[in-house]
mmCIF file of C-alpha atoms and ligand atoms in Angstrom:
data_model
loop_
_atom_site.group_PDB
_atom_site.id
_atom_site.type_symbol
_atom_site.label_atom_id
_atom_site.label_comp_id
_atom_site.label_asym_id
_atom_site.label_seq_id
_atom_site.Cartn_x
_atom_site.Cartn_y
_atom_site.Cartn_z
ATOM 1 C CA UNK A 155 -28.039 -34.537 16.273
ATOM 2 C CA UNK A 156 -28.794 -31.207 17.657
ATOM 3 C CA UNK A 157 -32.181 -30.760 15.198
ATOM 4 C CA UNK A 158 -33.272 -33.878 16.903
ATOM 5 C CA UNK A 159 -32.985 -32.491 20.349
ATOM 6 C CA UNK A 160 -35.481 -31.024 23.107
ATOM 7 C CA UNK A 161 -35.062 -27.179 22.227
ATOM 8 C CA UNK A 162 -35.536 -24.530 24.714
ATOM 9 C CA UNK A 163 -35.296 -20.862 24.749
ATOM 10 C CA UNK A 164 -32.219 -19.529 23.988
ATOM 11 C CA UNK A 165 -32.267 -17.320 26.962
ATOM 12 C CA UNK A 166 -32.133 -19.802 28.697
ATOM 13 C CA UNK A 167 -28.705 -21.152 27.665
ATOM 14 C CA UNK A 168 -26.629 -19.320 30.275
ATOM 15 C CA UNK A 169 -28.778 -18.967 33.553
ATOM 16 C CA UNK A 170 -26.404 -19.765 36.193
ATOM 17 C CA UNK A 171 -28.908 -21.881 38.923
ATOM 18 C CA UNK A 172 -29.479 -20.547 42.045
ATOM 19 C CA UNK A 173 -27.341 -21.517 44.723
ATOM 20 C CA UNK A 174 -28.753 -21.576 47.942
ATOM 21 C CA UNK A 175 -26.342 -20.878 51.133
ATOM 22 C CA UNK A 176 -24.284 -23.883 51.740
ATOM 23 C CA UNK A 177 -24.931 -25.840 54.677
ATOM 24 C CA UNK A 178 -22.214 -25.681 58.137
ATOM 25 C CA UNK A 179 -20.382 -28.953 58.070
ATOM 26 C CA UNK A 180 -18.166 -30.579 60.705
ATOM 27 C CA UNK A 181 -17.141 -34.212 61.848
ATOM 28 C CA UNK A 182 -16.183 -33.387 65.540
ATOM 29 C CA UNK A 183 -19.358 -33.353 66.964
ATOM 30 C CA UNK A 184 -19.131 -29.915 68.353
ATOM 31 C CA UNK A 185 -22.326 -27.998 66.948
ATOM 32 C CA UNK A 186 -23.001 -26.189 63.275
ATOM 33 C CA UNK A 187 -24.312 -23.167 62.573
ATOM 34 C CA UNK A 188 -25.426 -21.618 59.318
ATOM 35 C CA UNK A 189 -25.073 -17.899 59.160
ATOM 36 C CA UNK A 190 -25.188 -18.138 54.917
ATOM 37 C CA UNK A 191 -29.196 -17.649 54.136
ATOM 38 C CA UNK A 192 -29.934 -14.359 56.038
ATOM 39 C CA UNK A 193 -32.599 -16.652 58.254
ATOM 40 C CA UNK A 194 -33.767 -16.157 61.602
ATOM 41 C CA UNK A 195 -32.051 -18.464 64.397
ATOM 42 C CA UNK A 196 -35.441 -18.422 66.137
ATOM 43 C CA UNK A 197 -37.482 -21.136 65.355
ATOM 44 C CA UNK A 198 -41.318 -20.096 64.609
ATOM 45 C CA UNK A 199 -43.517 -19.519 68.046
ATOM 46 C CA UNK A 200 -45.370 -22.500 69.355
ATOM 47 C CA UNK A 201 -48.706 -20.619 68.546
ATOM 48 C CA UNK A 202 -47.572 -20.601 64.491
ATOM 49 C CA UNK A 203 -46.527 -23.868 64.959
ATOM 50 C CA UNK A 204 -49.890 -24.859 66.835
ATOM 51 C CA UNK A 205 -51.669 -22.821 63.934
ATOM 52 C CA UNK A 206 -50.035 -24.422 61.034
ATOM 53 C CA UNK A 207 -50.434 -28.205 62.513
ATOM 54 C CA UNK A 208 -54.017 -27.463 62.791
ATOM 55 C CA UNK A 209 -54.235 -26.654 59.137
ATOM 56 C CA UNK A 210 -52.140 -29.517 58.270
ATOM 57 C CA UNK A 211 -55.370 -31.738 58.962
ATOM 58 C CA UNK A 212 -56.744 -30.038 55.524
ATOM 59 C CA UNK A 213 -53.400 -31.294 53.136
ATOM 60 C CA UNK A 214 -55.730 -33.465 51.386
ATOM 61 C CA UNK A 215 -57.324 -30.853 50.093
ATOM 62 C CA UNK A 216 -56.057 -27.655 47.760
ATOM 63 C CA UNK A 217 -55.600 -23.715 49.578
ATOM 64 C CA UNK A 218 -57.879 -21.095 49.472
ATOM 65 C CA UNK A 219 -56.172 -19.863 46.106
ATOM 66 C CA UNK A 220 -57.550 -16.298 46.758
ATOM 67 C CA UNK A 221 -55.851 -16.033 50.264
ATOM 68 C CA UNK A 222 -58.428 -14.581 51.288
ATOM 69 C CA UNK A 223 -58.210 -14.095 55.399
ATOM 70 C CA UNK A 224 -54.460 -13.590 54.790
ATOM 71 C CA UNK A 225 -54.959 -10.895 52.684
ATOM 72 C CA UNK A 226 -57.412 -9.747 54.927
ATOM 73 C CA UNK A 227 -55.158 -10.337 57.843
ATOM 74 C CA UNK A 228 -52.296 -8.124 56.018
ATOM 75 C CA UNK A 229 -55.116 -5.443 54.732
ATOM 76 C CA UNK A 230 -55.989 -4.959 58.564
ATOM 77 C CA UNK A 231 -52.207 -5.134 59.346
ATOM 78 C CA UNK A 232 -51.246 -2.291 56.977
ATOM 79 C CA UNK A 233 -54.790 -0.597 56.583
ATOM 80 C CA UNK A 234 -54.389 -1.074 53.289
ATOM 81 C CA UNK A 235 -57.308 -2.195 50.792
ATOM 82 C CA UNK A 236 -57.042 -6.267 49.941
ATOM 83 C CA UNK A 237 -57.195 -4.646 46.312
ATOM 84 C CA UNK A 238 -53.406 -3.618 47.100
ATOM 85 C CA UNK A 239 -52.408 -6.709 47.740
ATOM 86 C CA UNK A 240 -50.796 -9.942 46.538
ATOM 87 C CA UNK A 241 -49.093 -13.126 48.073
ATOM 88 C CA UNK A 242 -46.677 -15.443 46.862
ATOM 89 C CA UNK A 243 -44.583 -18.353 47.461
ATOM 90 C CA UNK A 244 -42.166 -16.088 48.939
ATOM 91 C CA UNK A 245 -41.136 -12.659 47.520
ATOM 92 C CA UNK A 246 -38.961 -14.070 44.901
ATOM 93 C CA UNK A 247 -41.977 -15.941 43.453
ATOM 94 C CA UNK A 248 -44.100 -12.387 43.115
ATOM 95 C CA UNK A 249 -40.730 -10.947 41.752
ATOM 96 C CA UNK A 250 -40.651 -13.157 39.054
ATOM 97 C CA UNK A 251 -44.236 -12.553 38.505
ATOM 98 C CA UNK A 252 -43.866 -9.196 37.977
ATOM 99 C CA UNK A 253 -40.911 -9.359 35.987
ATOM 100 C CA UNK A 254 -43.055 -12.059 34.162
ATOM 101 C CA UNK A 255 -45.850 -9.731 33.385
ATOM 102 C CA UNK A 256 -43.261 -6.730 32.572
ATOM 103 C CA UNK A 257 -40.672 -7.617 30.236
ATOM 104 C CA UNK A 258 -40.174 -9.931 27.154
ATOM 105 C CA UNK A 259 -37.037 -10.062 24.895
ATOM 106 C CA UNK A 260 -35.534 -6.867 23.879
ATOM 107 C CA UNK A 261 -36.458 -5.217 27.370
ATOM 108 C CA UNK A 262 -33.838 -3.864 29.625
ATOM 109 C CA UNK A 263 -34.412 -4.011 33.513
ATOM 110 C CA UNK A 264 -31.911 -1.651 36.118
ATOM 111 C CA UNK A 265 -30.284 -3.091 38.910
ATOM 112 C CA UNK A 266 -27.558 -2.104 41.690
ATOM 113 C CA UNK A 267 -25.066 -4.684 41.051
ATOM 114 C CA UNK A 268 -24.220 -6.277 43.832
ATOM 115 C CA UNK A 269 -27.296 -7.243 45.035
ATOM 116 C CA UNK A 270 -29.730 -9.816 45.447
ATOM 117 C CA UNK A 271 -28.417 -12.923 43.314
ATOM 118 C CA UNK A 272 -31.973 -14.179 42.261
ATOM 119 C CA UNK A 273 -32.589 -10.697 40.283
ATOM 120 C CA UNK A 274 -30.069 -11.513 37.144
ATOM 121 C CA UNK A 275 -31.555 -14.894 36.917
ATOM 122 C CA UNK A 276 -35.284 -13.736 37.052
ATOM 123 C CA UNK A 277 -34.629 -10.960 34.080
ATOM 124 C CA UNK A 278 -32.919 -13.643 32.114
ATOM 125 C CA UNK A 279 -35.663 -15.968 32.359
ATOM 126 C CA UNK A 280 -37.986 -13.361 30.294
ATOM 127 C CA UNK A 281 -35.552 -12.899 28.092
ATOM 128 C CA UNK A 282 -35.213 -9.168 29.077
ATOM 129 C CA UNK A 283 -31.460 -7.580 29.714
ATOM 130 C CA UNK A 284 -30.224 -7.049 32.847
ATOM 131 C CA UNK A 285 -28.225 -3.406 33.000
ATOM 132 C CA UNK A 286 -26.546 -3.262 36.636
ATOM 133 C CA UNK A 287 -25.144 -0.342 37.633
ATOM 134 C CA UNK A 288 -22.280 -0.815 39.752
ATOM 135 C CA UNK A 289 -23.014 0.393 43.509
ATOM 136 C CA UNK A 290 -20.732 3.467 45.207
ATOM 137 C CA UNK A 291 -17.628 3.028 47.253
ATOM 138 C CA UNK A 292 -19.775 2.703 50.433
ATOM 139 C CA UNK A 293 -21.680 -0.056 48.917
ATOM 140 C CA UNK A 294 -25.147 2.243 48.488
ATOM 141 C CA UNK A 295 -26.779 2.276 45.535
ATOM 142 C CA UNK A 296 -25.722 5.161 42.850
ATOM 143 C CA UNK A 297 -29.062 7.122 41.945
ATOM 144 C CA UNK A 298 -27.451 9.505 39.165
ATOM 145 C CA UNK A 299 -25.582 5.805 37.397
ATOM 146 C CA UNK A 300 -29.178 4.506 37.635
ATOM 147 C CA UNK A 301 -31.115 7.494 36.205
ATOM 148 C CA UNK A 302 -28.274 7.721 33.089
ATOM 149 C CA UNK A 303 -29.303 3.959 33.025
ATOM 150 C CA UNK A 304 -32.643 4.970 31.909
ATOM 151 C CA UNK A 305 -33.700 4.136 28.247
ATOM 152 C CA UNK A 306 -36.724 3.775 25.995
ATOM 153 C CA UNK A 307 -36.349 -0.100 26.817
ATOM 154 C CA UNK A 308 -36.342 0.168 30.402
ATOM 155 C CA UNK A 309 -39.260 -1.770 31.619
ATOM 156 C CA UNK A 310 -38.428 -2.085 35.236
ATOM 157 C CA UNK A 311 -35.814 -0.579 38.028
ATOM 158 C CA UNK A 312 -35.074 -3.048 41.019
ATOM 159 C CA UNK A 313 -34.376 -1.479 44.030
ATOM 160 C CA UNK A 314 -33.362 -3.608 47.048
ATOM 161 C CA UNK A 315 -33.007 -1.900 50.461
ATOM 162 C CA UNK A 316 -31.241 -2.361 52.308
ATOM 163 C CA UNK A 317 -29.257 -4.157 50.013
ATOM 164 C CA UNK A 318 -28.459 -7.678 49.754
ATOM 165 C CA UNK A 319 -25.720 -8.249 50.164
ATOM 166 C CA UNK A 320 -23.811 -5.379 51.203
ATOM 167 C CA UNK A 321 -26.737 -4.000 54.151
ATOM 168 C CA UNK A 322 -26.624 0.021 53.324
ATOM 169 C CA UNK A 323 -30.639 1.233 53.385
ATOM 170 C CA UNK A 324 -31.860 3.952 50.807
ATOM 171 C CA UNK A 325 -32.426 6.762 52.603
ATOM 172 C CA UNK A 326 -35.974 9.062 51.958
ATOM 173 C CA UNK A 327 -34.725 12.333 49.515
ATOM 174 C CA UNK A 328 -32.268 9.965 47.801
ATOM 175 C CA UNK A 329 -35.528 7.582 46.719
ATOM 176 C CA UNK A 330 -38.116 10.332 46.667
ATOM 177 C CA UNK A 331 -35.700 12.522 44.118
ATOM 178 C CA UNK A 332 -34.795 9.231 41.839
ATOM 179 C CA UNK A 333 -38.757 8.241 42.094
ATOM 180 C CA UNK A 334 -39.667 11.411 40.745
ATOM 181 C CA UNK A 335 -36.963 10.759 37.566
ATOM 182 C CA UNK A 336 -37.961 7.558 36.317
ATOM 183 C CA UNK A 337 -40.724 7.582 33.808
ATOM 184 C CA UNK A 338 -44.446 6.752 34.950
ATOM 185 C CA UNK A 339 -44.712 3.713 32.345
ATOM 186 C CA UNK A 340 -41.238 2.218 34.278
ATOM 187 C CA UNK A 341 -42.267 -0.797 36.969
ATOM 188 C CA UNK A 342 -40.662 0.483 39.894
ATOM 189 C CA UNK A 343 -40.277 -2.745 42.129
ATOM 190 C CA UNK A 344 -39.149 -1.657 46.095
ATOM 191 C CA UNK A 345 -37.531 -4.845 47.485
ATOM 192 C CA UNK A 346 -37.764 -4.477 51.233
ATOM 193 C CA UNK A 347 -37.169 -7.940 52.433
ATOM 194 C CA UNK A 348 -35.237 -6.461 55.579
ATOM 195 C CA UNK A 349 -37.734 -3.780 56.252
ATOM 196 C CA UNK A 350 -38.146 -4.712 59.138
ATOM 197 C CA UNK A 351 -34.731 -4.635 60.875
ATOM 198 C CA UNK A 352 -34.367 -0.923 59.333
ATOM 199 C CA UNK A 353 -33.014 1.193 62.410
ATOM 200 C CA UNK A 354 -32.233 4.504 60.719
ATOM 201 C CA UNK A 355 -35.470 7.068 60.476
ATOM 202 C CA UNK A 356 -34.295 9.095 57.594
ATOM 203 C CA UNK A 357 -35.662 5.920 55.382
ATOM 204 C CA UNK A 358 -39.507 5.518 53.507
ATOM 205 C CA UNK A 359 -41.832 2.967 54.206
ATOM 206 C CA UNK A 360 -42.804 1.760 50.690
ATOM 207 C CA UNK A 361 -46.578 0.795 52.237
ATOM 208 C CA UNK A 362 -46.744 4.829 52.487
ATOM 209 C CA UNK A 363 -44.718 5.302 49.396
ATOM 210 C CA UNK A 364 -46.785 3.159 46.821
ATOM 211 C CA UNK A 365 -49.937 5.027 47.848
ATOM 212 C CA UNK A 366 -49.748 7.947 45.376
ATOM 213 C CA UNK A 367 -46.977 6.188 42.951
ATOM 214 C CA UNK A 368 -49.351 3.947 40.340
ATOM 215 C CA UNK A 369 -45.807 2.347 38.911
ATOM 216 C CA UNK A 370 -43.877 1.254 42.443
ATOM 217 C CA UNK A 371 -44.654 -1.797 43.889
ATOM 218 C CA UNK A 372 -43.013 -2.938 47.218
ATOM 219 C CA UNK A 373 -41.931 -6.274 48.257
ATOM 220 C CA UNK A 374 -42.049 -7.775 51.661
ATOM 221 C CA UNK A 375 -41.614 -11.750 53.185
ATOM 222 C CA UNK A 376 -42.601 -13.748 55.967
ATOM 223 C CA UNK A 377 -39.041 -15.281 55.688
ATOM 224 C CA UNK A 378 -36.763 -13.319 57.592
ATOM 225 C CA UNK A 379 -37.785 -10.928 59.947
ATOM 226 C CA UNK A 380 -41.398 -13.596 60.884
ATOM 227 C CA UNK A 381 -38.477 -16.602 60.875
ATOM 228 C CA UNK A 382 -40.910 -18.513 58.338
ATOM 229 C CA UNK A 383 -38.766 -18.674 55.488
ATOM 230 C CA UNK A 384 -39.374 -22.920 55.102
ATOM 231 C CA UNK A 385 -43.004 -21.998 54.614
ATOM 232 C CA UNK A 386 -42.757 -19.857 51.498
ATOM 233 C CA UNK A 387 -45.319 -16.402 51.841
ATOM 234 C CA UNK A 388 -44.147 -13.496 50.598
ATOM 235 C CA UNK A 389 -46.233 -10.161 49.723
ATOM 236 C CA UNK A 390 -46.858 -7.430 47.144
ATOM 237 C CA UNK A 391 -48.048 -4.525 47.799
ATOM 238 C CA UNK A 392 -49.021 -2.158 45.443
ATOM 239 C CA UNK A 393 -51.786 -0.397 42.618
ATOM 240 C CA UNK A 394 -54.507 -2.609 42.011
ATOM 241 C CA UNK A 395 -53.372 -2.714 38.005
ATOM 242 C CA UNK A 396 -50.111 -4.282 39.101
ATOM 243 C CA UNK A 397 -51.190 -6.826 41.647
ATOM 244 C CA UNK A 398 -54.060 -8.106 38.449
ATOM 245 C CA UNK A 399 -50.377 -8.579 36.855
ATOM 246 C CA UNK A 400 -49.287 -10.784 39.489
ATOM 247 C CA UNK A 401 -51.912 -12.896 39.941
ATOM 248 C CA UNK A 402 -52.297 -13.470 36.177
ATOM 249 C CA UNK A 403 -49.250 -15.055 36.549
ATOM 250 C CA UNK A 404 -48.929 -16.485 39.605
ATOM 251 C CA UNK A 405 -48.828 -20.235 39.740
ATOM 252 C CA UNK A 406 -51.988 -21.919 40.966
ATOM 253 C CA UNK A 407 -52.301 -22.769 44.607
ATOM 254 C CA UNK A 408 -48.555 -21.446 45.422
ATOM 255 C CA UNK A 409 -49.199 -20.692 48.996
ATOM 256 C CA UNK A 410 -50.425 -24.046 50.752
ATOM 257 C CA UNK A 411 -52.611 -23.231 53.841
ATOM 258 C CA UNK A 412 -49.933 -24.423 56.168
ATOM 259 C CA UNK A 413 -48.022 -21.586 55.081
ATOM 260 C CA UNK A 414 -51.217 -19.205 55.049
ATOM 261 C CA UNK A 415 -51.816 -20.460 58.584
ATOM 262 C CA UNK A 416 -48.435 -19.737 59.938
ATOM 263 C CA UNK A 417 -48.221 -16.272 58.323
ATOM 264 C CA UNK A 418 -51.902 -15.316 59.675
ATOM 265 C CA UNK A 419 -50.921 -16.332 63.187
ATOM 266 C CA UNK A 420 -47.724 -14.724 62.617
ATOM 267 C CA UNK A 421 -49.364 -11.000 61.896
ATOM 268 C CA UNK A 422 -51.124 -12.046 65.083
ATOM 269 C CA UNK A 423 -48.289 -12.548 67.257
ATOM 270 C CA UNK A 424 -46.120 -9.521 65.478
ATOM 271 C CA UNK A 425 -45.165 -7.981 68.843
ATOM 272 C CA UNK A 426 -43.311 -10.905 69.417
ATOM 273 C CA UNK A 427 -41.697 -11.259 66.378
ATOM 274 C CA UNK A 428 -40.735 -7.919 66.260
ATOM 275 C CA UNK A 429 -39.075 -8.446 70.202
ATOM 276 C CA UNK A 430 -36.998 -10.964 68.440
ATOM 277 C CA UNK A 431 -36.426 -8.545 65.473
ATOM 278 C CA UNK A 432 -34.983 -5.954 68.085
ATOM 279 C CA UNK A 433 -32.785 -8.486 69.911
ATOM 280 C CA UNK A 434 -31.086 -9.523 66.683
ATOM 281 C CA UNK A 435 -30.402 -5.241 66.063
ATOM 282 C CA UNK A 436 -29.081 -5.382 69.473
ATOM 283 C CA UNK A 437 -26.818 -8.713 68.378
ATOM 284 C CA UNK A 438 -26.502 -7.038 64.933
ATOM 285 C CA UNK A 439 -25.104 -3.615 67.019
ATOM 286 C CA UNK A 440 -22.414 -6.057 68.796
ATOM 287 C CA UNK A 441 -20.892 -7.470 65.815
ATOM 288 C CA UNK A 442 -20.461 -4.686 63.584
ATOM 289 C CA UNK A 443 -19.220 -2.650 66.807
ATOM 290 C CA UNK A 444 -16.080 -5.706 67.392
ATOM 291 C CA UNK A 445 -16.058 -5.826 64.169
ATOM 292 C CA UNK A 446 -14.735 -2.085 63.623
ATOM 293 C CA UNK A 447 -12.994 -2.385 67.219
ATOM 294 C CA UNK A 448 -11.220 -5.429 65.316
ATOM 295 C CA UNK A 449 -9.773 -2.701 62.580
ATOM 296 C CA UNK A 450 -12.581 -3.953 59.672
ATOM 297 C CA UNK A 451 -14.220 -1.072 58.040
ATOM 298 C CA UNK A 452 -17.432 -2.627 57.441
ATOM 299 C CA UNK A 453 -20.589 -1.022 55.220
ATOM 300 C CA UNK A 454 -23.482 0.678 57.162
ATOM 301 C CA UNK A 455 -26.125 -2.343 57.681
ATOM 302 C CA UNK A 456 -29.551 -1.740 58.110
ATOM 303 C CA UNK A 457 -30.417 -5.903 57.328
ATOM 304 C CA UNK A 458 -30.157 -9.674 59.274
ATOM 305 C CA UNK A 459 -26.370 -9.760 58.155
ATOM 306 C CA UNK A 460 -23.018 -8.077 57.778
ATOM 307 C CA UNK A 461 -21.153 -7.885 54.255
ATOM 308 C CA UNK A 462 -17.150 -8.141 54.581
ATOM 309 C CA UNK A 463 -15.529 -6.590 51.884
ATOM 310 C CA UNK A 464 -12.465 -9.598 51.926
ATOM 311 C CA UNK A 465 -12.173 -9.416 48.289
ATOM 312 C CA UNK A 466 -9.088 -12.061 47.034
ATOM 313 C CA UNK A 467 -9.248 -13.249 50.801
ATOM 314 C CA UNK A 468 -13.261 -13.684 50.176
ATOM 315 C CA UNK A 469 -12.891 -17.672 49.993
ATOM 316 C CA UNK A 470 -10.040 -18.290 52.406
ATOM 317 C CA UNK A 471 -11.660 -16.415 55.355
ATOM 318 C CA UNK A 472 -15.270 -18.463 54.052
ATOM 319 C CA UNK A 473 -13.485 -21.647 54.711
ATOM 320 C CA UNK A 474 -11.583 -20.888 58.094
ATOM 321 C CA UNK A 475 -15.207 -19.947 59.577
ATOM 322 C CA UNK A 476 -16.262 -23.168 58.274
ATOM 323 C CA UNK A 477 -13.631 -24.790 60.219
ATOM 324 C CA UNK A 478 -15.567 -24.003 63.475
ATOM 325 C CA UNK A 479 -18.868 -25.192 62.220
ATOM 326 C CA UNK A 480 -20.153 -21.998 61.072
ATOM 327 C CA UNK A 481 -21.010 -21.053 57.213
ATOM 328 C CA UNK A 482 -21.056 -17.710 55.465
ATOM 329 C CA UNK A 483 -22.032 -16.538 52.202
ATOM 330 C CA UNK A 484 -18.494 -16.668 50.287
ATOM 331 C CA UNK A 485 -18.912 -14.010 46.568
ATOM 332 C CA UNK A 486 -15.271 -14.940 45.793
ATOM 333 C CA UNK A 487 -13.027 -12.255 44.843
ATOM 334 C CA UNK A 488 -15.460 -9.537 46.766
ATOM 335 C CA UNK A 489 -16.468 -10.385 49.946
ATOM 336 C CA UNK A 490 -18.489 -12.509 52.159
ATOM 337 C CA UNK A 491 -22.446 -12.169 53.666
ATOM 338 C CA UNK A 492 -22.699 -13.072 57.199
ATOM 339 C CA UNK A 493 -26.407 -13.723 58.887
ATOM 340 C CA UNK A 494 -26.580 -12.017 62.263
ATOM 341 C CA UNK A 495 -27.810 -15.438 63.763
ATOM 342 C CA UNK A 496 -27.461 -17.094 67.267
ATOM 343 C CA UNK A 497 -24.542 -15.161 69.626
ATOM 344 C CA UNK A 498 -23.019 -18.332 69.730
ATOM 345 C CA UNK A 499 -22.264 -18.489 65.986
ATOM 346 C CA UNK A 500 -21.854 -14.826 65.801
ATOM 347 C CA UNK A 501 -18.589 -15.186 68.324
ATOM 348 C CA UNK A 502 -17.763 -17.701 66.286
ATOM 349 C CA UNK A 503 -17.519 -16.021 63.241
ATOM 350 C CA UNK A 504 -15.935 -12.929 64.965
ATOM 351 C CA UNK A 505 -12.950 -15.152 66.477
ATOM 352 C CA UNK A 506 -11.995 -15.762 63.554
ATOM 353 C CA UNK A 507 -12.632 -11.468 61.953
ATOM 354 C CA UNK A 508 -10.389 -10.662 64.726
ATOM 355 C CA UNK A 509 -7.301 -12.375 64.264
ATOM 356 C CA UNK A 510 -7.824 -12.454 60.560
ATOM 357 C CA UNK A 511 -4.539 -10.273 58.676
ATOM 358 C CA UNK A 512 -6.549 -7.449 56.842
HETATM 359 N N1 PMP B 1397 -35.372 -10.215 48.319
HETATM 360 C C1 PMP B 1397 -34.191 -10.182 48.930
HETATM 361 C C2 PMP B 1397 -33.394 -8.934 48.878
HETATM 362 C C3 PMP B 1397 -33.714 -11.311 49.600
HETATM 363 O O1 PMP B 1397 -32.517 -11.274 50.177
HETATM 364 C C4 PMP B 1397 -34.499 -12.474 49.637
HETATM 365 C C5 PMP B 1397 -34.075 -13.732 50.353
HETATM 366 N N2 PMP B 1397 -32.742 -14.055 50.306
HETATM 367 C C6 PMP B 1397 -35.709 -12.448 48.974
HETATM 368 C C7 PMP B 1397 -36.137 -11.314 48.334
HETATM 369 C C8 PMP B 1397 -36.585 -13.654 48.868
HETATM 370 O O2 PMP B 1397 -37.127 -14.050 50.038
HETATM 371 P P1 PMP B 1397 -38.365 -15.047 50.051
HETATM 372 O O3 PMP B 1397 -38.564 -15.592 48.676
HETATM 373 O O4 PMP B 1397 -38.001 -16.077 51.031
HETATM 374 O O5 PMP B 1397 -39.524 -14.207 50.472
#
């Protein structure tokens, strides 16, 4: 009987899992692609490579739990103190910290909606309530909807930008003005995975904006614009009273020293990266640009990928890209996510945008 079963929190009873982007598939031979996980199609740089071998010799033994010459390494990167500072088994691991540490049952927590899919789940898990506020026409996030949003419950306000899925970047006044709303007790977590691949200067950099805000904390990852998303870092940064929250709750040893290794030698070899970064705006710049030559009117994207607003046509167009080997992020009914990944793949994927019926 039910008495005599396992119980578990009732909060948990409808978490929908994660689902990761599906894999490309094809039988022909011809090659796959997977534009469905907003990675980099550049694998990491023989020096990160040669960097995290090297600390592979050490598996037997457990990380340097404190992180300490990758904090160090991101303290001299940012000229930030280490005190601001927190790492993570990627960014959605410090997110859930922080939610974690924020909010228990009864607490609400403000959201665009759409947006990143792991934030619902995260809130749930505490047992919090997620309110999303639906995002504007143009796929930005609605500042005004947000601030009504606010209540006595509100524990935390999630921004992402740019936003995943849809790309749009908050721009400075609209963020400085919405900042300047929300109550000091609110957790205001800045979620700039993309940062990075931000081409429009009317934007803030949340290492600057934290500084003299005690309740924002900003989110960052070695995933996309570094390419080390298989390793797992992410970053906080943020007041010193926050990042005590996160690692009060961070899970022992989550950052192996492979993955410290590779993120160190990363910071080291940034100009690199960021080459890379710049030739994927360049590829990013030549999609949307046939894409809108093709007739789409696509959102403003400031991120790794391109949002097509397909809506009942969402899963269709998913599965005729699939048919040449190349997968996309499918949100049925609204549209589909598609990484800015290897120009191969990206004609791919535009053969088929331009003789799609709109
Ligand atoms: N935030 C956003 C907006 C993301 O899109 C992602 C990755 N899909 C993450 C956080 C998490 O990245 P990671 O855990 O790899 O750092």
């Amino acid at each position: 009987t039910a008495q005599d079963e396992v119980r578990f929190r009732p909060c948990l009873d409808d978490v929908a899992a994660y689902k990761p982007g599906r894999p490309p598939e094809r039988t022909d031979g011809r090659p796959t692609y997977k534009l469905s996980s907003n990675e980099n199609p550049y694998p990491p740089l023989p020096g990160v490579l040669a960097a995290a071998t090297a600390a592979a010799g050490d598996m037997n033994r457990y990380p340097d739990m404190g992180a300490v010459d990758l904090l160090e390494a991101l303290s001299e990167r940012f000229g930030l103190p280490v005190s601001d500072l927190a790492v993570g088994t990627g960014s959605v691991a410090v997110l859930y910290h922080l939610l974690q540490a924020a909010c228990a049952a009864g607490d609400e927590v403000i959201y665009a909606w759409r947006s990143f899919e792991a934030y619902p789940i995260a809130v749930q898990l505490t047992g919090a309530t997620s309110v999303r506020v639906p995002l504007t026409e143009d796929a930005r996030h609605d500042f005004k909807a947000m601030e009504a949003a606010i209540t006595d419950r509100t524990r935390v306000v999630l921004v992402c930008t740019p936003n995943n899925p849809t790309g749009p970047v908050v721009r400075r006044d609209e963020l400085l003005a919405f900042l300047d709303v929300v109550p000091s007790n609110v957790l205001v977590v800045i979620d700039e995975a993309y940062r990075e691949f931000v081409r429009e200067p009317d934007t803030v950099d949340g290492a600057e904006l934290y500084r003299d805000r005690p309740n924002v904390v900003v989110l960052r990852t070695f995933s996309k614009a570094y390419g080390l998303a298989g390793f797992r870092v992410g970053y906080a940064i943020g007041h010193p009273p926050v990042v005590a929250a996160i690692r009060k709750c961070a899970l022992p040893f989550g950052v192996s020293q492979v993955a410290q290794a590779a993120a160190i030698a990363s910071i080291q070899a940034e100009q690199e990266l960021l080459d890379r970064v710049e030739a994927l705006c360049h590829e990013r710049r030549r999609v949307v640009g046939e894409l809108q030559a093709a007739g789409w009117d696509v959102p403003e994207t400031h991120a790794n990928f391109v949002w097509m607003p397909l809506g009942d046509d969402t899963v269709p167009f998913a599965e005729a890209v699939q048919a040449e080997g190349v997968s996309v992020r499918p949100f049925p009914g609204e549209g589909a996510r598609v990484t800015i990944g290897e120009a191969e793949a990206n004609n791919l994927f535009l053969q088929v945008a331009r003789t799609w019926r709109k």
